[in-house]
Amino acid sequence: MLSPVEQFPVLIIAISLLSAFTILVAGLVNKKSCCFISIATILLQFVMSIVILDHVLTVGTIHYWLGGWKPPWGIEYLVDALNAYVLVIVLFIALICAIYSKRSIEHELPHKLVSFYTVFQLLITGMCGVTVTGDIFNMYVFLEIMCIAGYALIASSKIGLKAGFTYLVMGSIGACFVLLGIGFLYSVTGSLNMHDLSLLLPPLYGNRVVQAAFVFFFTGLGIKMAFFPLHTWQPDAYAYAPSAVSVIIAAAMSKVSIYAFIRVLFSVYTVEFIQIYAPLTTVISWLAAIAIIFGSVYALAQYNLKRMFAYSSVAHVGYIMLAVGICTSTTLGLTPAVMHLLNHAVMKGCLFLIAGAFIYKKAELWDIMKFPGLGRKMPYTGIAFIFTALAMCDIPPSAGFVTILYLILAFLEAGQFIFAAVILFSVIVTFCYFFHVVEMMYLRVGVEEEIEKERGEIPMSMLIPVLVLAALSWIVGVIWLMKIPFPILDAVNSMFGLGVVP
Amino acid sequence: MIEWLVEELLAKYNYWVSIILILIGFYAMIAKDNLIKKIIGLNIFQTAIFLFYISLADIGPLPKGTAPIVSEEMIHMGYVYVNPLPHVLILTAIVVAVAVTAVALALVIRLYEEYGTIEESEIIELERQRGM
Amino acid sequence: MIIPIDLALLALIVIIALVAITVKDLLSAIMLLSAYSFLMAIVWVEMHSVDVGFTEAAVGAGATTAFLIAALTRTARWEKG
Amino acid sequence: MSEEKRIYERDVITATISRLMIPFIQLFALYVIIHGASGPGGGFQGGVIFASSFVLYLVVFGLAAAGKRFPEGANTALMSTGVYLYAGVGLLCILISLGVAEYLNYGFIPLTHMFEENRALGMDLVEIGIGITVMAVITEIFFNLVWKKEEEEKEKEEPR
């Protein structure tokens, strides 16, 4: 006998799918209603995800066997602390983005409201599916649903077409690699359930097929999450997508891909595999370190605001992967990585919301050189930008600071001082590029009469999400410092057998 | 040497063909300039992976099985059938493949309307001229 | 599974795949892709996976080809270079 | 009407043969959907075959005639109907079995008294739902790929 809460993982996906097609029908009658259906659905899903998180932390892991088939044979939906946490992040960002998109999409894609919200809802279905499933092939299918929706959304604006196609080609190659990896694992174990695989694999760690499968997973998911040498699709896609789409793909979709990689690394291949093949963590750490330096330096060179944030995202994917790479040699385990999933989602989500707000105000405001006087034209958005930029520059007690604090603690404990130096370098460069933007907005004087004429904020439905996320980028930091969500981190670390130095 | 050849190449010819096709598709996706050719390459790539999965189900220990359509009498008569699970996985993967193809083609049509060409290098050149 | 037929079909598939990505006429390339899918479907049916072979014949050789030709009617037919 | 007549005059053979073929293609598609549970085939394959009959109609009789036969609104409604049938069966099972049983299982639909028979019927319903959706989606994709719509032209005229 299951409690009703344990039915929620499957209901979250079913409701989202139903809503996507309800939007399609409602769009025939009334185009304006699409947005409200989407917001209502995501709100319901968000409440359900919070209930799931509470249930997981108080009662225990949720196992849902579809059709009543037991795990090695049937598909299992498995929600533990990490799943539930990522689910809450994804749905929160989706909620913010849906509220924001009402005016933004009406402005940018007025002829495509119905199809936009349908595909948006399918994207959320895919993201929820990847997070809740415990079956590796099911994860591939949901990953593809998510990415196909992502390709369509990025290419929905004219300037995003080329970026969307490039992403489609690279993403499909990544998906094919993941599919090959799954095939390799299936050929040696005969199982697709992640927990079952983690039990069957340890005797086979020396097998070439298993190792090749890992390389396929690493490459495929590396493309999906824009990890350093495979990030080439990412800056264009983030920069030229419609504003609301930039928010959801930068803040939520990349997190889901990283989650998928963490899940494969620690739930399918366990910590033992990483310890046997220790160079693996070295490779991940060094690639991540290069990603951080590369992303930060390239962000410094950009004049397109959204491109700058996109390169900054490359650096922050590097932060998370660096934390993953270091996790076996410290007592902190995955703590900084799991923390930064939330912190980066909130901060980068807010930054892309603000970039979208500037473009909403005036179409040419993607160029930093046209910013002078902007701070006085849009006072609230400007202040929100300053606060988020300070959080990105890791001023205590912001969200960015907490990540840096724990990352550096981890490096000091592991004795990897060079990575601490990399992080500090990145912080300085981050400060430089954000200072450049703030200087352009406030310290350079624009043409005065024009300012008086154009003063005016973005609409409330866009401003409130911006202010909420800007406030959260500091509140989250305080919450982490007060150690309120630490039960999640402890559960994740103990689940993967981390946090103990061998 | 000849025994090795027979064992490694001929006995597992399905896998070798599947690898060759994967490489052909991968090459077309990366190196071809034409966008429709890239999509053709993508289809070849995916189909080759499906061939790999089907070979997994089929090439197993002897005796080789029959098609996995099972009835009572067949079980009584002691028929062995091939593993149906990879088949089911590939059914799902085919759905994904056709969805990717459809989205890619829609993008190609819109790219052609926007730039008047489906050659990637020309599109990049046009984008550069527009200063993006 | 009859090995000579299998080998012949697979060899033909490889050749068709190679020609499909080299030929300059995109309509020919698409029709070759259709033939490729259909031969692949035959190979799969011959490997006892009737269900997948059936699907590939309907989807790969049918629907995908129809989509590709539909897209070709609204873009260019010849590959440059 | 006039469009159809003109094609008749031009391509008598294709028009006649496709008029003969289309009902049989659709009948085969229905067979594939219904027999999906016990043999090769199923909702997806049947839906694709059903859609291919519409594709044939479009190829032979032209866009205008096909657009009159399959209006976009009806197609959209069919797409959603299929998904409602598909997800509705599952949701109904969860709702009915909420106090009784554990997991999503099609056996709980109150269609007959036999649990196993219920499960088979539930699967058939799901297959039919998938079939309807796939048919509508494939038709819609093909029409959209061929058809240049007025909306897109309107969008093109507007400066960005």
Coordinates of N, CA, C and O in Angstrom, one line a residue, chain A residues 3 13 48 142 208 236 241 257 337 357 383 485:
Chain A
S3 N 1.5 5.3 0.0 CA 0.9 6.6 0.3 C 0.7 7.4 -0.9 O 1.4 7.2 -1.9
I13 N 4.8 13.8 -14.3 CA 5.1 13.6 -15.7 C 3.7 13.6 -16.5 O 3.6 14.3 -17.5
M48 N 3.9 19.8 -5.8 CA 4.1 18.3 -5.7 C 5.6 18.0 -5.4 O 5.9 17.1 -4.6
F142 N 13.8 10.4 -22.1 CA 13.4 11.7 -21.6 C 14.5 12.7 -21.9 O 14.1 13.9 -22.2
R208 N 36.8 -4.2 -21.0 CA 37.0 -3.1 -21.9 C 35.6 -2.5 -22.3 O 35.5 -1.3 -22.5
D236 N 26.4 30.4 -28.8 CA 25.4 30.8 -29.8 C 24.0 30.5 -29.3 O 23.1 31.3 -29.5
A241 N 18.8 32.5 -28.5 CA 17.5 32.0 -28.2 C 16.6 33.1 -27.7 O 17.1 34.2 -27.3
S257 N 21.2 18.0 -17.3 CA 22.2 17.2 -17.9 C 23.4 16.9 -16.9 O 23.9 15.7 -16.9
A337 N 29.4 20.6 -5.3 CA 28.7 20.4 -6.6 C 27.2 20.5 -6.4 O 26.5 21.2 -7.2
A357 N 15.2 41.3 -20.2 CA 14.4 42.5 -19.9 C 15.0 43.7 -20.7 O 14.2 44.5 -21.2
I383 N 19.1 47.7 -10.3 CA 19.5 47.4 -8.9 C 19.6 45.8 -8.8 O 20.6 45.3 -8.2
P485 N 19.5 23.5 4.6 CA 19.3 22.3 3.7 C 20.3 21.3 3.8 O 20.4 20.4 2.9

